[in-house]
Amino acid sequence: MPKKAMDVLTESMFYVLMAFSNGPMCGIDIAEEIERCTRGRLRIGPATLYTILGKFEKEKYIEEISVEGRKRTYQITAKGRTAYRDELERLRHCIEDAEQAKGGCL
Amino acid sequence: MSERAVKHVYRLCPCDRCNVEGIQSWLEDMAAEGLFLTEDGVFCGVFSFERKSPRKVTYRLDVAQKRKPRFMDSGDDLTDEELELYRSMGWEYLLQYGDFRVYRSMERDVPELNTEGETHAITISLLKKKHRSSFVYAILMALFWLLGSHGFMRYGCRMAATVGLVFTLCVYGVMLWAVIIPLLRAFRFRRYEKRLLEGDSLNRRIEWKKVAPVTFGMRVLPFLLCFGVFAGLLSVLVHEGTDIPHAEYPGEPPFATVADVFPDGTISEDNIWLDYGTYKIRETAVSKNVEWNESCDVTTESGENYFCILRLSYHETVSEWIARGLEEDYYVYDATRYHRKQFEDLTAPDLGVDSVRVYNNYGTLCVLMREGNRVVHAVVTIDNKSNQNQWHMWAQAMAEELKS
């Protein structure tokens, strides 16, 4: 049975939320920020980015704060921060579990 | 090369508008042949290409959140910022086709538009839901049409008998089409969604030439069906037939007329409306139909006077199965035509034919009779001084006629 989208944050979703830690951003800024902080490992596709922004706006993880011309700037909401922290926590647990399993099954 | 020298070529898309990989593959093959899709170059499914030197081009279709009106495939609701980001990653937005935006990249090793299957599945899921809703809507419409109380020629047998078999098949074909297409598209998007969630992408090469004949058939079929419907309606108008006086009826009518009810009576025609005293014959592939309208005063040998009205439809169908359906269609149509309170079933006498139904329908008395492949639907009035409708006299005569 395939996973249902948004049950957990995907890698791209996680990094998009993380990008907002530097303050409000527009789409281009987010793409650049993700590429910078992953040192080029993750280059998010434009369609993926705008799908995530649309979904996050619908889920109220982010909100639009200004429209300059046709450039939209978003900021993270409290709900978005909570989702980000929850995901971060989940990932930490995953790492801890993996660390403990060292020398175990692999 | 100057702009004037650029040659434009127009091609009908050989894939269904929801076949993402098929359209991508087709556009890429066109580019390999030197045909490059132009910006906003689509109208009603016809794509416009510029002929240049062949080269490798990557095309991608991505779900557009807002759909354009049906006959305006092209349009642009992307923001400047979005366009800039797409450009910075090597993608050029070209046009919107149905539910998708078409992008092109001339660069090699360009990053994909969608870099994550699960996120891509979100937008594909929206299309799946949309087509699933269209399917449910089409089913509800079909049920309303079939079960509704005020349908126009709702049922196939009556439609086939009176208007034509081809017309009937086309009407049902259109209905089936409206149900099947959204269902097929919903299934396609379900398949796409499943693949994306399993880590696949929608960038496979497809042999679009294999699906092209099917797509062509699926495009032509609705036009043929609609043509069949309009042609059927037109033929009804053209071959409506003229009202011919009873005296010109060729041979003996295969049904009972007033003269058969009162063989020794004196009949004086009193045609209260224009089409009374006349008949019409109309034949379709499945039925020979006669409409007979008669109104007259009758004086019997014993001196009794009757006022008679007979408005009759006679059908001789190619099979008993159609005749049974036709009989049922008549009954249901009459029973649901007006308010239920205006309809009353009466006890039908045993006349020795396959089926007899008698009912009052909005103040008129109807007799519906079937024997084998012959069906008669008649509005009967046979009044004498006591003002009681002696319809059973005609029904008896009609049953004898059918049994003979």
Short mmCIF file of C-alpha atoms in Angstrom, two decimals:
data_model
loop_
_atom_site.label_atom_id
_atom_site.label_comp_id
_atom_site.label_asym_id
_atom_site.label_seq_id
_atom_site.Cartn_x
_atom_site.Cartn_y
_atom_site.Cartn_z
CA MET A 1 0.00 0.00 0.00
CA PRO A 2 1.62 3.30 -1.06
CA LYS A 3 2.01 6.09 1.48
CA LYS A 4 -0.55 8.88 1.43
CA ALA A 5 0.98 12.29 0.78
CA MET A 6 1.26 14.68 3.80
CA ASP A 7 1.04 11.90 6.40
CA VAL A 8 4.60 12.91 7.17
CA LEU A 9 6.63 15.72 5.67
CA THR A 10 8.65 14.67 2.65
CA GLU A 11 12.28 15.68 2.38
CA SER A 12 11.44 18.64 0.11
CA MET A 13 8.61 19.74 2.42
CA PHE A 14 10.92 19.60 5.41
CA TYR A 15 13.54 21.75 3.69
CA VAL A 16 10.95 24.25 2.48
CA LEU A 17 9.78 24.76 6.08
CA MET A 18 13.39 24.93 7.21
CA ALA A 19 14.12 27.67 4.67
CA PHE A 20 11.64 29.92 6.48
CA SER A 21 13.89 29.93 9.55
CA ASN A 22 15.67 32.84 7.87
CA GLY A 23 12.46 34.87 7.71
CA PRO A 24 9.83 35.54 5.04
CA MET A 25 10.73 34.37 1.55
CA CYS A 26 9.48 34.15 -2.00
CA GLY A 27 9.72 31.02 -4.18
CA ILE A 28 13.09 31.85 -5.75
CA ASP A 29 14.62 32.64 -2.35
CA ILE A 30 13.39 29.31 -0.98
CA ALA A 31 14.87 27.35 -3.89
CA GLU A 32 18.22 29.13 -3.46
CA GLU A 33 18.19 28.69 0.31
CA ILE A 34 17.54 24.94 0.04
CA GLU A 35 20.34 24.51 -2.49
CA ARG A 36 22.69 26.54 -0.26
CA CYS A 37 21.95 24.77 3.01
CA THR A 38 22.13 21.31 1.44
CA ARG A 39 25.36 22.33 -0.34
CA GLY A 40 23.77 21.51 -3.67
CA ARG A 41 22.64 18.02 -2.65
CA LEU A 42 18.97 18.89 -2.98
CA ARG A 43 17.88 20.97 -5.93
CA ILE A 44 14.15 21.26 -5.66
CA GLY A 45 12.21 21.32 -8.94
CA PRO A 46 10.04 24.39 -9.56
CA ALA A 47 6.84 22.38 -9.93
CA THR A 48 7.58 20.55 -6.68
CA LEU A 49 8.30 23.84 -4.90
CA TYR A 50 5.07 25.54 -6.00
CA THR A 51 3.01 22.43 -5.23
CA ILE A 52 4.47 22.43 -1.71
CA LEU A 53 3.86 26.16 -1.25
CA GLY A 54 0.25 25.73 -2.42
CA LYS A 55 -0.27 22.78 -0.11
CA PHE A 56 1.35 24.53 2.87
CA GLU A 57 -0.76 27.62 2.31
CA LYS A 58 -3.87 25.44 2.25
CA GLU A 59 -2.75 23.63 5.42
CA LYS A 60 -1.93 27.04 6.98
CA TYR A 61 1.72 26.11 7.54
CA ILE A 62 2.67 29.33 5.76
CA GLU A 63 0.86 32.55 4.89
CA GLU A 64 1.27 35.14 2.19
CA ILE A 65 2.39 38.44 3.67
CA SER A 66 3.05 40.62 0.66
CA VAL A 67 2.65 40.73 -3.09
CA GLU A 68 5.14 42.97 -4.87
CA GLY A 69 4.07 43.11 -8.47
CA ARG A 70 3.53 39.44 -9.14
CA LYS A 71 6.07 38.26 -6.58
CA ARG A 72 4.55 36.63 -3.52
CA THR A 73 6.31 36.53 -0.17
CA TYR A 74 5.38 33.99 2.49
CA GLN A 75 6.17 33.51 6.15
CA ILE A 76 5.87 30.45 8.35
CA THR A 77 2.94 30.24 10.81
CA ALA A 78 2.83 28.76 14.31
CA LYS A 79 1.21 25.63 12.86
CA GLY A 80 4.03 25.39 10.33
CA ARG A 81 6.65 25.72 13.07
CA THR A 82 4.98 22.95 15.05
CA ALA A 83 4.92 20.71 11.97
CA TYR A 84 8.59 21.44 11.35
CA ARG A 85 9.58 20.74 14.97
CA ASP A 86 7.55 17.53 15.03
CA GLU A 87 9.26 16.35 11.88
CA LEU A 88 12.65 17.34 13.26
CA GLU A 89 11.91 15.35 16.40
CA ARG A 90 10.84 12.35 14.37
CA LEU A 91 14.02 12.51 12.31
CA ARG A 92 16.14 12.80 15.50
CA HIS A 93 14.50 9.66 16.82
CA CYS A 94 15.25 7.94 13.53
CA ILE A 95 18.93 8.94 13.81
CA GLU A 96 19.07 7.81 17.47
CA ASP A 97 17.51 4.50 16.56
CA ALA A 98 19.97 4.06 13.74
CA GLU A 99 22.87 4.94 16.03
CA GLN A 100 21.72 2.37 18.61
CA ALA A 101 21.33 -0.24 15.92
CA LYS A 102 24.94 0.19 14.82
CA GLY A 103 26.54 -3.18 14.64
CA GLY A 104 23.10 -4.70 14.82
CA CYS A 105 21.39 -5.81 11.68
CA LEU A 106 23.81 -4.04 9.26
CA MET B 1 16.15 32.90 -40.14
CA SER B 2 13.64 35.79 -40.21
CA GLU B 3 10.32 35.31 -38.46
CA ARG B 4 8.51 35.50 -41.79
CA ALA B 5 10.53 32.57 -43.10
CA VAL B 6 9.54 30.30 -40.19
CA LYS B 7 7.15 27.68 -41.44
CA HIS B 8 4.25 26.77 -39.18
CA VAL B 9 2.92 23.25 -39.10
CA TYR B 10 -0.28 22.18 -37.35
CA ARG B 11 -0.83 18.75 -35.85
CA LEU B 12 -3.67 17.15 -33.91
CA CYS B 13 -2.36 15.66 -30.69
CA PRO B 14 -2.38 11.86 -31.15
CA CYS B 15 -2.80 11.18 -27.42
CA ASP B 16 -5.60 11.77 -25.00
CA ARG B 17 -5.26 15.09 -23.19
CA CYS B 18 -4.65 13.21 -19.94
CA ASN B 19 -1.91 10.96 -21.33
CA VAL B 20 1.01 12.86 -19.79
CA GLU B 21 3.80 10.59 -20.97
CA GLY B 22 2.25 10.10 -24.41
CA ILE B 23 2.07 13.84 -25.08
CA GLN B 24 5.59 14.41 -23.74
CA SER B 25 6.97 11.64 -25.97
CA TRP B 26 5.07 12.93 -29.00
CA LEU B 27 6.34 16.49 -28.54
CA GLU B 28 9.90 15.24 -28.11
CA ASP B 29 9.63 13.14 -31.28
CA MET B 30 8.26 16.15 -33.13
CA ALA B 31 11.28 18.21 -31.99
CA ALA B 32 13.56 15.42 -33.18
CA GLU B 33 11.92 15.83 -36.59
CA GLY B 34 12.47 19.62 -36.45
CA LEU B 35 8.99 20.64 -35.32
CA PHE B 36 9.01 22.85 -32.23
CA LEU B 37 5.89 23.66 -30.29
CA THR B 38 5.18 27.40 -30.35
CA GLU B 39 4.25 29.51 -27.35
CA ASP B 40 0.46 29.50 -26.85
CA GLY B 41 0.34 27.26 -29.91
CA VAL B 42 -2.73 25.18 -29.17
CA PHE B 43 -6.36 25.58 -30.01
CA CYS B 44 -9.03 22.90 -29.56
CA GLY B 45 -6.40 20.16 -29.40
CA VAL B 46 -4.52 21.30 -32.52
CA PHE B 47 -0.90 22.15 -31.79
CA SER B 48 1.13 24.66 -33.75
CA PHE B 49 4.79 23.95 -34.49
CA GLU B 50 7.64 25.90 -36.04
CA ARG B 51 9.91 24.04 -38.44
CA LYS B 52 13.58 24.43 -37.55
CA SER B 53 16.68 22.26 -37.45
CA PRO B 54 15.98 19.05 -35.50
CA ARG B 55 17.41 18.85 -31.99
CA LYS B 56 16.83 17.12 -28.70
CA VAL B 57 14.26 18.91 -26.58
CA THR B 58 12.72 17.79 -23.31
CA TYR B 59 9.03 18.50 -22.79
CA ARG B 60 7.21 18.16 -19.50
CA LEU B 61 3.55 18.45 -18.58
CA ASP B 62 2.70 19.68 -15.13
CA VAL B 63 -0.71 20.01 -13.51
CA ALA B 64 -2.20 23.49 -13.77
CA GLN B 65 -4.08 24.43 -10.64
CA LYS B 66 -6.57 26.53 -12.60
CA ARG B 67 -8.09 25.19 -15.75
CA LYS B 68 -8.70 27.38 -18.81
CA PRO B 69 -12.11 27.54 -20.49
CA ARG B 70 -12.70 24.59 -22.84
CA PHE B 71 -12.08 26.34 -26.15
CA MET B 72 -9.17 28.44 -24.85
CA ASP B 73 -6.48 25.85 -24.28
CA SER B 74 -3.80 28.48 -24.10
CA GLY B 75 -3.23 31.05 -21.42
CA ASP B 76 -0.87 32.09 -18.71
CA ASP B 77 -1.67 32.47 -15.04
CA LEU B 78 1.88 31.92 -13.81
CA THR B 79 3.36 34.78 -11.84
CA ASP B 80 6.51 36.54 -13.05
CA GLU B 81 8.35 35.03 -10.13
CA GLU B 82 7.28 31.52 -11.07
CA LEU B 83 8.30 32.09 -14.69
CA GLU B 84 11.66 33.39 -13.51
CA LEU B 85 12.27 30.35 -11.31
CA TYR B 86 11.34 27.97 -14.12
CA ARG B 87 13.65 29.87 -16.49
CA SER B 88 16.49 29.88 -13.97
CA MET B 89 16.23 26.07 -13.84
CA GLY B 90 16.23 25.76 -17.61
CA TRP B 91 12.50 25.43 -18.26
CA GLU B 92 10.44 27.56 -20.60
CA TYR B 93 6.70 27.77 -20.11
CA LEU B 94 4.87 27.36 -23.41
CA LEU B 95 1.16 26.89 -22.98
CA GLN B 96 -1.68 25.37 -21.05
CA TYR B 97 -3.43 22.35 -22.51
CA GLY B 98 -6.46 21.16 -20.58
CA ASP B 99 -5.39 20.42 -17.04
CA PHE B 100 -1.69 20.71 -17.81
CA ARG B 101 0.96 23.31 -18.42
CA VAL B 102 3.53 22.43 -21.04
CA TYR B 103 7.18 23.29 -20.43
CA ARG B 104 10.21 22.85 -22.62
CA SER B 105 13.92 22.65 -21.98
CA MET B 106 16.63 22.78 -24.61
CA GLU B 107 19.36 22.12 -22.08
CA ARG B 108 20.95 18.79 -21.34
CA ASP B 109 20.87 17.39 -17.78
CA VAL B 110 18.25 19.88 -16.71
CA PRO B 111 16.74 19.22 -13.27
CA GLU B 112 13.24 17.78 -13.42
CA LEU B 113 10.20 20.01 -12.85
CA ASN B 114 8.99 17.55 -10.27
CA THR B 115 11.81 16.25 -8.15
CA GLU B 116 9.69 14.36 -5.63
CA GLY B 117 7.12 11.71 -6.48
CA GLU B 118 5.05 12.14 -3.34
CA THR B 119 4.61 15.87 -3.96
CA HIS B 120 3.83 15.28 -7.62
CA ALA B 121 1.19 12.77 -6.51
CA ILE B 122 -0.63 15.56 -4.63
CA THR B 123 -1.43 17.42 -7.85
CA ILE B 124 -2.19 14.24 -9.80
CA SER B 125 -4.56 13.25 -7.01
CA LEU B 126 -6.49 16.50 -7.55
CA LEU B 127 -7.08 15.53 -11.18
CA LYS B 128 -8.11 12.02 -10.16
CA LYS B 129 -10.71 13.49 -7.79
CA LYS B 130 -11.92 15.93 -10.41
CA HIS B 131 -12.54 13.21 -13.01
CA ARG B 132 -14.05 10.94 -10.40
CA SER B 133 -16.52 13.72 -9.56
CA SER B 134 -17.31 14.13 -13.27
CA PHE B 135 -18.01 10.40 -13.45
CA VAL B 136 -20.38 10.54 -10.46
CA TYR B 137 -22.07 13.61 -11.94
CA ALA B 138 -22.51 11.82 -15.30
CA ILE B 139 -23.96 8.76 -13.57
CA LEU B 140 -26.44 10.95 -11.67
CA MET B 141 -27.43 12.74 -14.87
CA ALA B 142 -27.94 9.42 -16.65
CA LEU B 143 -30.06 8.11 -13.77
CA PHE B 144 -32.09 11.31 -13.71
CA TRP B 145 -32.69 10.96 -17.43
CA LEU B 146 -33.64 7.31 -17.15
CA LEU B 147 -35.71 7.51 -14.02
CA GLY B 148 -36.97 11.09 -14.11
CA SER B 149 -40.68 11.59 -14.38
CA HIS B 150 -40.64 14.15 -17.20
CA GLY B 151 -38.10 12.64 -19.58
CA PHE B 152 -38.55 13.15 -23.30
CA MET B 153 -38.63 9.71 -24.95
CA ARG B 154 -36.82 8.24 -22.01
CA TYR B 155 -36.87 4.65 -22.89
CA GLY B 156 -35.06 2.93 -25.67
CA CYS B 157 -37.84 0.77 -27.11
CA ARG B 158 -40.25 3.60 -27.70
CA MET B 159 -37.44 5.80 -28.99
CA ALA B 160 -36.20 3.08 -31.34
CA ALA B 161 -39.71 2.28 -32.56
CA THR B 162 -40.86 5.82 -33.18
CA VAL B 163 -37.69 7.81 -33.97
CA GLY B 164 -35.19 5.20 -35.09
CA LEU B 165 -32.72 2.60 -33.94
CA VAL B 166 -29.60 4.55 -34.95
CA PHE B 167 -30.86 7.64 -33.14
CA THR B 168 -31.54 5.57 -30.02
CA LEU B 169 -28.13 3.93 -30.11
CA CYS B 170 -26.49 7.34 -30.56
CA VAL B 171 -28.41 8.84 -27.62
CA TYR B 172 -27.38 5.96 -25.39
CA GLY B 173 -23.87 6.11 -26.82
CA VAL B 174 -23.53 9.77 -25.88
CA MET B 175 -24.74 8.97 -22.39
CA LEU B 176 -22.32 6.06 -22.09
CA TRP B 177 -19.52 8.25 -23.41
CA ALA B 178 -20.20 10.90 -20.78
CA VAL B 179 -19.90 8.21 -18.11
CA ILE B 180 -16.95 6.22 -19.43
CA ILE B 181 -14.49 8.98 -20.35
CA PRO B 182 -14.21 10.56 -16.88
CA LEU B 183 -14.01 7.06 -15.40
CA LEU B 184 -11.13 6.08 -17.70
CA ARG B 185 -9.34 9.34 -16.93
CA ALA B 186 -9.84 8.90 -13.20
CA PHE B 187 -8.31 5.42 -13.51
CA ARG B 188 -5.37 6.79 -15.48
CA PHE B 189 -4.67 9.41 -12.80
CA ARG B 190 -5.07 6.79 -10.09
CA ARG B 191 -2.43 4.72 -11.85
CA TYR B 192 -0.15 7.76 -12.13
CA GLU B 193 -0.65 8.59 -8.46
CA LYS B 194 0.16 5.04 -7.42
CA ARG B 195 3.31 5.00 -9.52
CA LEU B 196 4.48 8.33 -8.10
CA LEU B 197 3.89 7.22 -4.52
CA GLU B 198 5.91 4.09 -5.27
CA GLY B 199 8.86 6.26 -6.28
CA ASP B 200 8.40 6.24 -10.06
CA SER B 201 8.15 9.39 -12.21
CA LEU B 202 5.96 10.37 -15.16
CA ASN B 203 8.86 10.69 -17.57
CA ARG B 204 8.75 7.34 -19.33
CA ARG B 205 9.01 7.20 -23.10
CA ILE B 206 5.74 6.00 -24.61
CA GLU B 207 5.16 4.56 -28.06
CA TRP B 208 2.50 7.16 -28.83
CA LYS B 209 2.00 5.79 -32.34
CA LYS B 210 0.44 2.69 -30.81
CA VAL B 211 -2.23 4.69 -28.97
CA ALA B 212 -2.81 7.18 -31.80
CA PRO B 213 -5.48 5.09 -33.63
CA VAL B 214 -7.38 4.55 -30.37
CA THR B 215 -7.20 8.27 -29.56
CA PHE B 216 -8.37 9.11 -33.07
CA GLY B 217 -11.31 6.74 -32.67
CA MET B 218 -12.16 8.19 -29.29
CA ARG B 219 -12.12 11.68 -30.78
CA VAL B 220 -14.24 10.83 -33.79
CA LEU B 221 -16.79 8.70 -31.95
CA PRO B 222 -18.48 11.52 -29.96
CA PHE B 223 -18.82 13.56 -33.14
CA LEU B 224 -20.41 10.61 -34.90
CA LEU B 225 -22.74 10.00 -31.97
CA CYS B 226 -23.80 13.64 -31.83
CA PHE B 227 -24.24 13.64 -35.59
CA GLY B 228 -26.43 10.54 -35.25
CA VAL B 229 -28.59 12.28 -32.64
CA PHE B 230 -29.04 15.42 -34.73
CA ALA B 231 -29.60 13.43 -37.92
CA GLY B 232 -32.25 11.37 -36.11
CA LEU B 233 -34.05 14.46 -34.89
CA LEU B 234 -33.79 16.02 -38.32
CA SER B 235 -35.20 12.91 -39.98
CA VAL B 236 -38.19 13.06 -37.64
CA LEU B 237 -38.86 16.61 -38.79
CA VAL B 238 -38.25 15.86 -42.46
CA HIS B 239 -40.13 12.55 -42.54
CA GLU B 240 -42.82 13.63 -40.16
CA GLY B 241 -45.27 12.65 -42.85
CA THR B 242 -48.41 14.36 -43.91
CA ASP B 243 -51.87 13.71 -42.58
CA ILE B 244 -53.67 11.51 -45.10
CA PRO B 245 -57.46 11.11 -45.10
CA HIS B 246 -58.73 7.74 -43.87
CA ALA B 247 -60.28 6.96 -47.24
CA GLU B 248 -56.80 6.73 -48.77
CA TYR B 249 -55.56 4.07 -46.37
CA PRO B 250 -54.08 1.23 -48.43
CA GLY B 251 -56.12 -1.90 -47.67
CA GLU B 252 -57.64 -2.68 -44.30
CA PRO B 253 -56.10 -1.11 -41.18
CA PRO B 254 -54.55 -3.80 -38.93
CA PHE B 255 -56.38 -2.34 -35.92
CA ALA B 256 -59.99 -1.69 -34.94
CA THR B 257 -61.52 1.61 -36.03
CA VAL B 258 -64.93 3.02 -35.10
CA ALA B 259 -66.34 1.25 -38.15
CA ASP B 260 -65.20 -2.09 -36.69
CA VAL B 261 -66.95 -1.31 -33.40
CA PHE B 262 -70.21 -0.41 -35.14
CA PRO B 263 -70.22 -2.47 -38.35
CA ASP B 264 -73.91 -1.76 -38.97
CA GLY B 265 -73.94 1.81 -37.67
CA THR B 266 -74.21 5.02 -39.62
CA ILE B 267 -71.07 7.01 -39.16
CA SER B 268 -70.84 10.72 -39.74
CA GLU B 269 -67.38 12.13 -39.33
CA ASP B 270 -67.15 15.13 -37.06
CA ASN B 271 -63.50 16.03 -37.17
CA ILE B 272 -63.15 18.40 -34.29
CA TRP B 273 -59.46 19.07 -34.85
CA LEU B 274 -57.39 19.38 -37.99
CA ASP B 275 -55.62 16.05 -37.81
CA TYR B 276 -58.77 14.07 -37.07
CA GLY B 277 -60.05 11.94 -39.89
CA THR B 278 -56.46 11.31 -40.95
CA TYR B 279 -53.65 8.81 -40.50
CA LYS B 280 -49.84 8.80 -40.74
CA ILE B 281 -47.48 5.93 -41.42
CA ARG B 282 -43.88 6.04 -40.29
CA GLU B 283 -41.48 3.15 -40.52
CA THR B 284 -38.23 2.71 -38.65
CA ALA B 285 -35.76 -0.16 -38.71
CA VAL B 286 -37.51 -1.83 -35.79
CA SER B 287 -41.16 -0.91 -36.19
CA LYS B 288 -43.91 -0.04 -38.58
CA ASN B 289 -46.02 2.68 -36.96
CA VAL B 290 -49.44 4.02 -37.77
CA GLU B 291 -51.12 6.96 -36.12
CA TRP B 292 -54.85 7.04 -36.58
CA ASN B 293 -57.12 9.86 -35.43
CA GLU B 294 -60.85 9.66 -35.71
CA SER B 295 -63.84 11.51 -34.28
CA CYS B 296 -67.39 10.87 -35.37
CA ASP B 297 -71.04 10.49 -34.45
CA VAL B 298 -72.52 7.01 -34.83
CA THR B 299 -76.13 5.96 -35.01
CA THR B 300 -76.72 2.26 -34.55
CA GLU B 301 -79.48 0.21 -36.15
CA SER B 302 -81.36 0.25 -32.86
CA GLY B 303 -81.28 4.07 -32.94
CA GLU B 304 -78.68 4.64 -30.24
CA ASN B 305 -76.33 7.57 -30.75
CA TYR B 306 -72.67 7.54 -29.84
CA PHE B 307 -69.98 10.17 -29.98
CA CYS B 308 -66.62 8.52 -30.64
CA ILE B 309 -63.04 9.71 -30.47
CA LEU B 310 -60.17 7.38 -31.28
CA ARG B 311 -56.58 8.56 -31.09
CA LEU B 312 -54.50 5.50 -31.76
CA SER B 313 -50.87 4.51 -32.22
CA TYR B 314 -50.26 1.10 -33.73
CA HIS B 315 -46.82 -0.53 -33.82
CA GLU B 316 -45.69 -3.70 -35.49
CA THR B 317 -42.17 -4.34 -34.23
CA VAL B 318 -39.49 -6.68 -35.53
CA SER B 319 -39.47 -8.67 -32.31
CA GLU B 320 -41.75 -9.43 -29.40
CA TRP B 321 -39.03 -8.27 -27.02
CA ILE B 322 -39.18 -4.74 -28.43
CA ALA B 323 -42.98 -4.84 -28.38
CA ARG B 324 -42.91 -5.71 -24.67
CA GLY B 325 -40.48 -2.85 -24.02
CA LEU B 326 -42.58 -0.48 -26.07
CA GLU B 327 -45.70 -1.43 -24.12
CA GLU B 328 -43.86 -0.84 -20.85
CA ASP B 329 -42.52 2.49 -22.07
CA TYR B 330 -46.02 3.67 -22.98
CA TYR B 331 -47.36 2.67 -19.60
CA VAL B 332 -44.57 4.26 -17.55
CA TYR B 333 -44.67 7.39 -19.67
CA ASP B 334 -48.42 7.81 -19.16
CA ALA B 335 -48.21 6.93 -15.47
CA THR B 336 -45.53 9.52 -14.79
CA ARG B 337 -46.53 12.17 -17.31
CA TYR B 338 -48.82 14.09 -14.98
CA HIS B 339 -49.31 14.12 -11.25
CA ARG B 340 -49.81 10.65 -9.83
CA LYS B 341 -53.28 11.67 -8.61
CA GLN B 342 -54.33 12.17 -12.23
CA PHE B 343 -53.56 8.55 -13.06
CA GLU B 344 -55.79 5.64 -12.19
CA ASP B 345 -55.41 2.00 -13.21
CA LEU B 346 -58.72 0.36 -14.13
CA THR B 347 -59.53 -3.32 -14.15
CA ALA B 348 -58.75 -4.66 -17.58
CA PRO B 349 -61.04 -7.32 -19.04
CA ASP B 350 -59.67 -10.66 -20.18
CA LEU B 351 -59.64 -10.28 -23.95
CA GLY B 352 -57.43 -13.24 -24.77
CA VAL B 353 -54.44 -11.19 -25.94
CA ASP B 354 -50.97 -11.19 -24.38
CA SER B 355 -51.53 -8.01 -22.39
CA VAL B 356 -54.21 -5.39 -21.78
CA ARG B 357 -53.94 -2.32 -19.58
CA VAL B 358 -56.66 0.25 -19.11
CA TYR B 359 -56.21 3.47 -17.21
CA ASN B 360 -57.51 6.96 -16.74
CA ASN B 361 -54.84 9.47 -17.47
CA TYR B 362 -55.63 13.11 -16.76
CA GLY B 363 -59.28 12.63 -17.68
CA THR B 364 -58.71 10.54 -20.80
CA LEU B 365 -59.19 6.82 -21.02
CA CYS B 366 -56.25 4.88 -22.43
CA VAL B 367 -56.16 1.30 -23.60
CA LEU B 368 -52.80 -0.34 -24.06
CA MET B 369 -52.82 -3.72 -25.70
CA ARG B 370 -50.20 -6.13 -26.96
CA GLU B 371 -50.35 -9.36 -28.86
CA GLY B 372 -47.01 -10.82 -29.95
CA ASN B 373 -45.03 -8.13 -31.71
CA ARG B 374 -48.00 -5.78 -32.12
CA VAL B 375 -48.76 -2.96 -29.70
CA VAL B 376 -51.68 -0.54 -29.68
CA HIS B 377 -51.94 2.53 -27.52
CA ALA B 378 -55.26 4.32 -27.82
CA VAL B 379 -57.16 7.15 -26.22
CA VAL B 380 -60.75 6.05 -26.54
CA THR B 381 -64.05 7.84 -26.03
CA ILE B 382 -67.30 6.10 -26.95
CA ASP B 383 -70.07 8.03 -25.24
CA ASN B 384 -73.77 7.46 -25.48
CA LYS B 385 -76.58 9.47 -23.87
CA SER B 386 -75.88 8.15 -20.42
CA ASN B 387 -72.44 9.69 -20.91
CA GLN B 388 -70.54 6.55 -19.98
CA ASN B 389 -67.47 5.70 -21.91
CA GLN B 390 -68.09 2.38 -23.66
CA TRP B 391 -64.38 1.87 -24.35
CA HIS B 392 -64.65 -1.89 -23.84
CA MET B 393 -66.57 -2.10 -27.14
CA TRP B 394 -63.51 -0.87 -28.98
CA ALA B 395 -61.15 -2.94 -26.80
CA GLN B 396 -63.10 -6.09 -27.71
CA ALA B 397 -62.95 -5.26 -31.41
CA MET B 398 -59.24 -4.45 -31.17
CA ALA B 399 -58.45 -7.71 -29.40
CA GLU B 400 -60.29 -9.64 -32.13
CA GLU B 401 -58.28 -7.77 -34.74
CA LEU B 402 -54.99 -8.56 -32.99
CA LYS B 403 -55.84 -12.21 -32.57
CA SER B 404 -56.87 -12.60 -36.20
#
